[in-house]
Coordinates of C-alpha atoms and ligand atoms in Angstrom, one line a residue:
M10 CA -5.8 -15.4 8.6
A11 CA -6.1 -17.5 11.8
E12 CA -6.1 -21.3 11.3
Q13 CA -9.5 -21.4 13.1
T14 CA -11.0 -19.0 10.7
I15 CA -12.3 -21.3 7.8
P16 CA -13.6 -24.2 9.8
L17 CA -15.4 -21.9 12.2
M18 CA -17.1 -20.0 9.4
E19 CA -17.8 -23.2 7.6
N20 CA -19.4 -24.8 10.7
L21 CA -21.3 -21.7 11.4
V22 CA -22.7 -21.3 7.9
S23 CA -23.6 -24.9 7.8
L24 CA -25.4 -24.7 11.2
C25 CA -27.2 -21.7 10.1
K26 CA -28.5 -23.5 7.1
R27 CA -29.2 -26.7 8.9
R28 CA -31.2 -25.2 11.7
G29 CA -32.9 -22.5 9.7
F30 CA -31.2 -19.3 10.9
I31 CA -29.9 -17.9 7.6
F32 CA -29.4 -19.4 4.1
P33 CA -28.8 -18.0 0.6
S34 CA -31.7 -16.1 -1.1
S35 CA -33.2 -18.0 -4.1
E36 CA -31.2 -21.1 -3.2
I37 CA -33.1 -23.4 -5.6
Y38 CA -32.0 -21.0 -8.4
G39 CA -28.4 -21.2 -7.2
G40 CA -28.5 -18.4 -4.8
F41 CA -28.0 -14.7 -5.5
G42 CA -24.8 -13.2 -4.5
G43 CA -25.1 -10.8 -1.4
F44 CA -28.7 -11.6 -0.6
W45 CA -29.7 -13.8 2.4
D46 CA -33.0 -15.2 3.9
Y47 CA -33.6 -15.5 7.6
G48 CA -35.4 -18.7 8.5
P49 CA -37.6 -19.3 11.5
L50 CA -34.9 -19.1 14.1
G51 CA -33.1 -16.3 12.2
V52 CA -36.2 -14.2 12.2
A53 CA -36.6 -14.6 16.0
L54 CA -33.0 -13.7 16.6
K55 CA -33.3 -10.7 14.3
R56 CA -36.5 -9.4 16.1
N57 CA -34.9 -9.8 19.5
V58 CA -31.8 -7.8 18.5
E59 CA -34.0 -5.1 16.9
N60 CA -36.2 -4.9 20.0
L61 CA -33.1 -4.7 22.3
W62 CA -31.7 -1.8 20.2
W63 CA -35.0 -0.1 20.0
N64 CA -35.6 -0.4 23.7
F65 CA -32.1 0.8 24.5
M66 CA -32.0 3.7 22.1
V67 CA -35.7 4.8 21.9
E68 CA -38.1 3.4 24.6
R69 CA -35.9 4.2 27.6
R70 CA -35.4 7.8 26.6
D71 CA -37.6 10.8 26.4
N72 CA -35.3 12.6 23.9
V73 CA -35.1 10.0 21.1
V74 CA -38.1 9.3 18.9
G75 CA -38.7 6.8 16.0
L76 CA -39.3 6.8 12.3
D77 CA -40.1 4.3 9.7
S78 CA -39.6 5.9 6.3
S79 CA -40.1 4.7 2.8
I80 CA -37.2 2.8 1.2
I81 CA -37.5 4.8 -2.0
C82 CA -37.6 8.5 -1.7
H83 CA -37.4 11.5 -4.0
P84 CA -34.2 11.1 -6.1
R85 CA -33.2 14.7 -5.1
V86 CA -32.6 13.3 -1.6
W87 CA -29.6 11.3 -2.8
K88 CA -28.4 14.1 -5.0
A89 CA -28.3 16.4 -1.9
S90 CA -26.7 13.7 0.3
G91 CA -23.9 13.4 -2.3
H92 CA -24.6 9.7 -2.9
V93 CA -25.5 10.0 -6.6
D94 CA -22.1 11.8 -7.3
H95 CA -19.8 10.3 -4.7
F96 CA -21.1 7.1 -3.2
S97 CA -18.7 4.9 -5.0
D98 CA -15.8 2.4 -4.6
L99 CA -12.8 2.0 -6.7
M100 CA -13.1 -1.3 -8.6
I101 CA -10.5 -3.3 -10.6
D102 CA -11.4 -6.0 -13.2
C103 CA -9.2 -9.1 -13.6
K104 CA -8.7 -9.8 -17.4
G105 CA -7.7 -13.3 -16.6
C106 CA -10.7 -14.7 -14.5
K107 CA -13.0 -11.8 -15.2
R108 CA -13.7 -11.3 -11.6
R109 CA -14.2 -7.8 -10.1
F110 CA -12.6 -6.6 -6.9
R111 CA -12.6 -3.5 -4.7
D112 CA -9.3 -1.7 -5.1
D113 CA -8.4 -2.3 -1.5
Q114 CA -8.6 -6.0 -1.9
V115 CA -5.9 -6.0 -4.6
E116 CA -2.4 -6.3 -3.3
A117 CA 0.8 -5.8 -5.5
G118 CA -1.1 -5.6 -8.7
K119 CA -2.1 -9.2 -8.4
C120 CA -5.6 -10.7 -8.8
P121 CA -6.6 -12.1 -5.3
F122 CA -8.5 -15.0 -6.9
C123 CA -6.4 -16.3 -9.8
G124 CA -3.0 -14.4 -9.3
S125 CA -3.1 -12.9 -12.8
L126 CA -1.2 -9.6 -13.3
E127 CA -3.6 -8.6 -16.1
L128 CA -5.7 -6.1 -14.4
T129 CA -7.6 -3.0 -15.4
E130 CA -7.0 0.5 -14.0
P131 CA -9.1 1.2 -11.0
R132 CA -12.5 2.8 -12.0
Q133 CA -15.2 4.4 -9.9
F134 CA -18.3 2.3 -9.4
N135 CA -21.5 3.8 -7.8
L136 CA -23.0 1.7 -5.1
M137 CA -26.5 3.0 -5.3
M138 CA -29.2 0.5 -6.5
Q139 CA -31.4 2.0 -9.1
T140 CA -35.0 1.5 -10.3
Y141 CA -37.6 3.3 -12.3
I142 CA -40.9 4.7 -10.9
G143 CA -43.8 4.9 -13.2
P144 CA -44.4 3.5 -16.7
V145 CA -41.5 5.1 -18.5
F146 CA -38.0 3.8 -18.0
D147 CA -35.9 6.9 -18.6
E148 CA -33.6 9.2 -16.7
E149 CA -36.5 11.4 -15.5
H150 CA -38.1 8.4 -13.9
R151 CA -35.0 7.0 -12.3
A152 CA -35.1 6.5 -8.4
Y153 CA -32.8 4.9 -5.9
L154 CA -33.2 2.3 -3.2
R155 CA -31.9 4.0 0.0
A156 CA -28.3 3.4 0.7
E157 CA -28.6 4.2 4.3
T158 CA -31.4 4.7 6.6
C159 CA -30.3 8.1 7.9
Q160 CA -31.1 10.4 5.0
P161 CA -35.0 10.3 5.4
I162 CA -34.4 11.3 9.0
F163 CA -32.7 14.5 8.0
V164 CA -35.4 15.0 5.3
D165 CA -38.2 14.6 7.9
F166 CA -36.3 16.5 10.6
D167 CA -38.7 19.4 10.8
S168 CA -42.0 17.4 10.7
I169 CA -40.7 15.0 13.4
R170 CA -39.4 17.9 15.6
I171 CA -42.7 19.8 15.4
S172 CA -45.1 16.8 15.7
S173 CA -43.2 15.3 18.7
R174 CA -42.6 18.8 20.3
Q175 CA -38.9 17.9 20.8
K176 CA -36.3 20.6 21.5
L177 CA -32.5 20.2 21.2
P178 CA -30.8 18.1 22.1
F179 CA -32.9 15.1 20.7
G180 CA -32.5 12.2 18.4
I181 CA -34.4 10.3 15.7
A182 CA -33.9 6.6 15.3
Q183 CA -34.9 4.3 12.5
I184 CA -34.4 0.5 11.8
G185 CA -34.8 -0.6 8.2
K186 CA -33.4 -2.0 5.0
A187 CA -30.6 -0.4 3.0
F188 CA -29.2 -1.5 -0.4
R189 CA -25.7 -1.2 -1.8
N190 CA -24.5 -2.7 -5.0
E191 CA -21.4 -4.0 -3.3
I192 CA -18.7 -5.1 -5.8
N193 CA -17.7 -8.1 -3.8
P194 CA -20.3 -9.3 -1.2
R195 CA -18.4 -11.7 1.2
N196 CA -17.9 -13.3 4.6
F197 CA -21.4 -14.6 4.8
T198 CA -23.8 -11.9 5.6
F199 CA -21.0 -9.4 6.7
R200 CA -21.0 -7.5 3.3
S201 CA -24.4 -8.0 1.7
R202 CA -26.3 -6.1 -1.0
E203 CA -29.5 -5.9 1.0
F204 CA -29.1 -5.4 4.8
S205 CA -30.7 -3.7 7.7
Q206 CA -29.4 -0.8 9.6
M207 CA -30.2 0.6 13.1
E208 CA -29.3 4.3 13.0
M209 CA -29.9 7.2 15.3
E210 CA -29.3 10.8 14.5
F211 CA -28.8 13.0 17.5
F212 CA -29.2 16.8 16.9
V213 CA -27.3 19.1 19.2
H214 CA -26.2 22.7 19.6
P215 CA -22.8 23.2 17.9
S216 CA -21.2 24.2 21.3
E217 CA -22.1 20.9 22.8
D218 CA -21.0 18.6 20.0
M219 CA -18.0 16.8 21.7
Q220 CA -19.8 16.1 24.9
W221 CA -22.6 14.4 23.1
F222 CA -20.1 12.5 21.0
E223 CA -18.5 11.2 24.1
Y224 CA -21.8 10.4 25.7
W225 CA -22.9 8.2 22.6
K226 CA -19.6 6.5 22.6
S227 CA -20.1 5.5 26.2
E228 CA -23.8 4.5 25.7
R229 CA -23.0 2.3 22.7
T230 CA -20.2 0.7 24.8
R231 CA -22.8 0.1 27.6
Y232 CA -25.1 -1.4 25.1
Y233 CA -22.6 -3.9 23.9
R234 CA -21.5 -4.9 27.5
D235 CA -24.9 -5.0 29.2
A236 CA -27.6 -5.5 26.6
L237 CA -25.8 -7.8 24.1
K238 CA -23.4 -9.1 26.8
F239 CA -20.5 -9.1 24.5
D240 CA -17.1 -10.3 25.7
M241 CA -15.4 -6.9 25.7
D242 CA -12.1 -8.5 24.6
K243 CA -13.8 -9.0 21.2
L244 CA -14.8 -5.4 20.8
R245 CA -12.4 -2.4 20.3
I246 CA -12.8 1.2 19.3
H247 CA -10.9 2.5 16.3
D248 CA -10.7 6.3 16.1
H249 CA -10.7 7.6 12.6
G250 CA -7.5 9.3 11.5
P251 CA -7.8 12.5 9.3
D252 CA -7.5 10.4 6.1
E253 CA -10.5 8.2 6.9
L254 CA -12.9 11.0 7.9
A255 CA -15.7 12.1 5.5
H256 CA -15.0 15.6 4.3
Y257 CA -17.8 17.1 6.4
A258 CA -17.1 15.0 9.6
K259 CA -15.3 16.5 12.6
C260 CA -14.5 13.1 14.2
A261 CA -15.7 9.4 14.0
L262 CA -15.0 6.1 15.4
D263 CA -15.8 2.5 14.7
F264 CA -16.7 -0.2 17.0
Q265 CA -14.8 -3.2 15.7
F266 CA -15.7 -6.8 16.4
E267 CA -13.1 -9.7 16.2
F268 CA -14.8 -11.9 13.6
P269 CA -13.1 -15.2 12.7
F270 CA -11.9 -13.3 9.5
G271 CA -10.4 -10.5 11.5
W272 CA -11.3 -7.2 13.3
Q273 CA -14.0 -5.5 11.3
E274 CA -16.4 -2.6 11.6
L275 CA -19.6 -3.3 13.3
E276 CA -20.8 0.2 14.1
G277 CA -19.8 3.8 13.3
V278 CA -20.3 6.8 15.6
H279 CA -19.9 9.9 13.5
H280 CA -19.8 13.6 14.1
R281 CA -21.5 14.6 10.8
G282 CA -21.3 18.4 11.5
D283 CA -24.4 20.3 10.0
Y284 CA -23.7 18.9 6.5
D285 CA -26.9 17.0 5.9
L286 CA -29.4 19.7 7.2
R287 CA -27.6 22.3 5.1
Q288 CA -27.5 20.2 2.1
H289 CA -31.3 19.3 2.3
S290 CA -32.1 22.9 3.0
E291 CA -30.3 24.0 -0.1
Y292 CA -31.7 21.3 -2.5
S293 CA -35.3 21.4 -1.2
E294 CA -35.3 25.1 -0.7
K295 CA -37.0 24.5 2.7
D296 CA -35.1 26.0 5.5
L297 CA -34.3 23.3 8.1
V298 CA -32.6 25.8 10.4
Y299 CA -33.5 25.5 14.1
F300 CA -34.8 28.3 16.2
D301 CA -34.1 28.3 19.9
D302 CA -36.9 30.2 21.5
Q303 CA -35.0 30.7 24.8
T304 CA -31.9 32.3 23.3
R305 CA -33.5 33.6 20.1
E306 CA -30.6 31.9 18.2
R307 CA -31.0 30.4 14.8
F308 CA -28.6 27.7 13.6
Y309 CA -28.2 24.4 11.9
P310 CA -27.9 21.6 14.7
V311 CA -24.9 19.4 14.6
V312 CA -25.6 15.7 14.2
I313 CA -23.9 12.9 16.2
E314 CA -24.9 9.6 14.5
T315 CA -24.8 6.0 15.8
S316 CA -25.0 3.6 12.9
V317 CA -24.9 -0.2 13.1
G318 CA -25.8 -3.1 10.8
L319 CA -28.4 -5.4 12.1
D320 CA -27.1 -8.3 10.0
R321 CA -23.5 -7.6 11.2
T322 CA -24.6 -7.6 14.8
I323 CA -26.4 -10.9 14.3
L324 CA -23.2 -12.3 12.6
A325 CA -21.2 -11.2 15.6
L326 CA -23.6 -12.8 18.0
L327 CA -23.5 -16.0 16.0
C328 CA -19.6 -16.1 15.8
A329 CA -19.4 -15.3 19.5
A330 CA -22.0 -17.9 20.5
Y331 CA -20.6 -20.8 18.5
D332 CA -18.9 -23.4 20.7
E333 CA -18.2 -27.1 20.8
D334 CA -17.7 -28.9 24.1
E335 CA -18.0 -32.3 25.8
A336 CA -21.7 -33.3 26.3
E337 CA -23.0 -34.8 29.5
T338 CA -23.0 -38.4 28.1
K339 CA -19.8 -40.1 27.1
K340 CA -19.8 -43.2 25.1
E341 CA -18.7 -46.6 26.5
D342 CA -15.6 -46.7 24.3
K343 CA -14.4 -43.5 25.9
E344 CA -14.8 -41.6 22.7
V345 CA -15.8 -38.1 23.7
D346 CA -19.2 -37.1 22.7
R347 CA -19.0 -33.5 21.4
R348 CA -21.9 -31.1 21.3
V349 CA -22.3 -28.0 19.4
V350 CA -23.7 -25.2 21.7
M351 CA -24.7 -21.7 20.7
R352 CA -24.0 -19.6 23.8
F353 CA -26.5 -16.8 23.1
P354 CA -27.4 -14.5 25.9
A355 CA -31.0 -15.2 27.0
A356 CA -32.2 -11.8 25.8
V357 CA -31.5 -12.7 22.1
A358 CA -31.8 -16.5 22.2
P359 CA -34.4 -17.4 19.6
I360 CA -36.0 -19.8 22.0
Q361 CA -35.7 -19.2 25.7
C362 CA -37.1 -22.4 27.0
G363 CA -37.5 -25.9 25.5
L364 CA -40.6 -27.8 26.8
L365 CA -40.0 -31.5 26.6
P366 CA -42.4 -34.3 27.7
L367 CA -40.2 -37.3 28.5
S368 CA -42.5 -39.6 26.6
K369 CA -45.1 -39.0 23.9
K370 CA -47.6 -40.4 26.5
L371 CA -47.0 -37.3 28.6
E372 CA -47.7 -34.9 25.8
E373 CA -51.2 -33.8 27.0
P374 CA -50.4 -33.2 30.7
A375 CA -47.1 -31.6 29.8
Q376 CA -49.0 -29.1 27.4
A377 CA -51.6 -28.4 30.0
A378 CA -48.9 -27.7 32.7
L379 CA -46.3 -25.8 30.5
Q380 CA -48.4 -24.1 27.8
P381 CA -49.0 -21.1 30.0
L382 CA -45.3 -20.2 29.9
R383 CA -45.6 -19.3 26.3
E384 CA -47.5 -16.2 27.3
R385 CA -44.4 -14.8 28.8
F386 CA -41.5 -16.7 27.3
R387 CA -40.3 -17.8 23.8
C388 CA -40.8 -21.6 24.0
D389 CA -40.5 -24.6 21.8
F390 CA -42.5 -27.7 22.6
D391 CA -40.6 -30.7 21.4
V392 CA -41.7 -34.3 21.6
T393 CA -39.7 -36.1 19.0
G394 CA -36.6 -38.2 19.7
S395 CA -34.7 -39.3 22.8
I396 CA -34.4 -36.7 25.5
G397 CA -30.6 -36.6 25.0
K398 CA -31.2 -35.8 21.3
R399 CA -33.7 -33.1 22.2
Y400 CA -31.3 -31.5 24.7
R401 CA -28.7 -31.5 22.0
R402 CA -31.0 -30.0 19.5
Q403 CA -31.9 -27.1 21.9
D404 CA -28.2 -26.6 22.7
E405 CA -27.4 -26.2 19.1
I406 CA -29.9 -23.4 18.7
G407 CA -28.8 -21.8 21.9
T408 CA -31.9 -22.4 24.2
P409 CA -30.8 -21.4 27.7
F410 CA -33.2 -23.7 29.6
C411 CA -35.1 -26.9 29.0
L412 CA -37.9 -28.1 31.2
T413 CA -38.6 -31.9 31.2
F414 CA -42.0 -33.2 32.2
D415 CA -41.6 -36.9 33.3
F416 CA -43.8 -39.5 34.8
D417 CA -42.9 -38.3 38.3
S418 CA -44.3 -34.9 37.4
L419 CA -47.8 -36.4 37.4
E420 CA -47.3 -37.1 41.1
D421 CA -44.9 -34.5 42.6
H422 CA -46.1 -31.6 40.2
S423 CA -42.5 -30.6 39.5
V424 CA -40.3 -30.6 36.4
T425 CA -36.6 -30.8 35.8
I426 CA -34.9 -27.7 34.6
R427 CA -31.7 -28.1 32.7
H428 CA -29.1 -25.3 32.2
R429 CA -27.7 -25.1 28.7
D430 CA -24.1 -24.2 29.7
T431 CA -23.5 -26.2 32.9
M432 CA -25.9 -28.9 31.9
E433 CA -26.9 -29.1 35.5
Q434 CA -30.3 -30.3 36.3
E435 CA -32.6 -29.4 39.2
R436 CA -36.2 -30.2 40.2
I437 CA -38.6 -27.3 40.5
P438 CA -42.2 -27.3 41.6
L439 CA -44.6 -26.4 38.8
D440 CA -46.2 -23.6 40.8
Q441 CA -42.8 -21.8 41.1
I442 CA -41.6 -22.5 37.5
E443 CA -42.7 -19.1 35.9
N444 CA -41.0 -17.0 38.5
E445 CA -37.9 -19.2 38.6
L446 CA -37.6 -19.1 34.9
A447 CA -38.0 -15.3 34.7
A448 CA -35.3 -15.0 37.4
R449 CA -32.9 -17.3 35.8
L450 CA -33.4 -15.9 32.3
A451 CA -32.8 -12.3 33.7
A452 CA -29.5 -13.5 35.3
F453 CA -28.4 -15.5 32.2
Ligands
ATP27 P1 -17.8 -0.7 5.3 O1 -16.6 0.2 5.4 O2 -17.7 -2.0 6.0 O3 -18.3 -0.8 3.9 P2 -19.3 1.7 5.9 O4 -18.3 2.5 6.6 O5 -19.5 2.0 4.4 O6 -19.0 0.1 6.1 P3 -21.6 2.8 7.0 O7 -22.0 3.5 5.7 O8 -21.1 3.7 8.1 O9 -20.6 1.6 6.7 O10 -22.8 2.0 7.5 C1 -23.0 1.8 8.9 C2 -23.1 0.3 9.2 O11 -23.9 -0.4 8.3 C3 -21.8 -0.4 9.1 O12 -21.1 -0.3 10.4 C4 -22.2 -1.9 9.0 O13 -22.6 -2.4 10.3 C5 -23.5 -1.7 8.2 N1 -23.2 -2.0 6.8 C6 -22.7 -1.2 5.8 N2 -22.5 -1.7 4.6 C7 -23.0 -3.0 4.8 C8 -23.1 -4.1 4.0 N3 -22.8 -4.1 2.6 N4 -23.7 -5.3 4.5 C9 -24.0 -5.4 5.7 N5 -23.9 -4.4 6.6 C10 -23.4 -3.2 6.2

């Protein structure tokens, strides 16, 4: 584990709590392992990432359509998908400290927490979360919270295809909650029990499978580079070897991100074969076979899936953005004044522009001059504290630009724009500010 790891994660977790990005669920009751709440800035970040993904995957394409399915669906769905019987991890209990671990976390037969050698044999542990629907709590009324967002896509395949008049190749995308009873939630939000996924299932003719697999691999690379502006040194592709592949999969790869706690999976691109449509056809007794009216061919489409965790994307963005550097003001005694700065790209930054009247006396004219910007940009109007403190607050939440309205603004009808990363300041006439800001944010 790198030396930087713990301090960086500690600093990040504390910033997320302090500034209202993410904090433990039910905190006043001591928290609840694997569940997290997104505060005001976290919600904004989350929505921005969702919107970017949706825009990239759905809105810019004619051949991908959306779905928002129920979280709980017919229990047979999860029987057909194999989750009820096979969605499990091997777990080991430590008889010493009574903690429970995934088999792959235990090395050399030793408890990773207390070092005890008194461990149970590995046992299967199903990760599906269960509930009961209706007034009777018995086997017949048992249902499951979805463990992934893609199964309802397969179940709804025919009605979506028909209602949207799609022909192969086409995709169905969904963003939504998934639930897994993870044995050991850890690394902040990285492994949670409730999380959101952004998944797209692309249905193709079996003869075109590999060309579409390559296409989505390159599209998803483009998304990380151009939409999320990832440093590509922090992203790598891991091709699954034969021992890692699901039994129905022809090939698969992970996009891995270099988190402070190591390289970890962010997204999977999977060739799922025709397994899901076949299974649901068999279990529902509704034939989901596709009929090509040009070639008169009947077949089950092959599925290429792109599946990414929204929370993991946000964690990656938070880790990549966190930085500390020298602030513009140095103290007299030459002690360096450090600032924390979240270097978010403008497209995901919770606030794009801080609106700062220099003095409380300027609140009204500043509002009148700057309020219209809120129709177009995500802004935060902040009047409390010295201007230096306010810049620092905006840096800490990753706001790319601040506009300061000072006493001269009343005369010269201009404001000072300050760049988060360079800390450079410039005077800009108020009548140009909207276009200037739009151009600068687009280039940020
Ligand atoms: P892992 O090996 O990390 O458990 P997985 O291979 O089971 O992940 P998939 O079932 O392919 O993951 O899910 C697709 C994506 O959903 C993952 O790449 C990840 O981003 C996200 N994801 C999966 N499980 C969790 C979780 N417990 N908490 C947060 N995100 C998750």
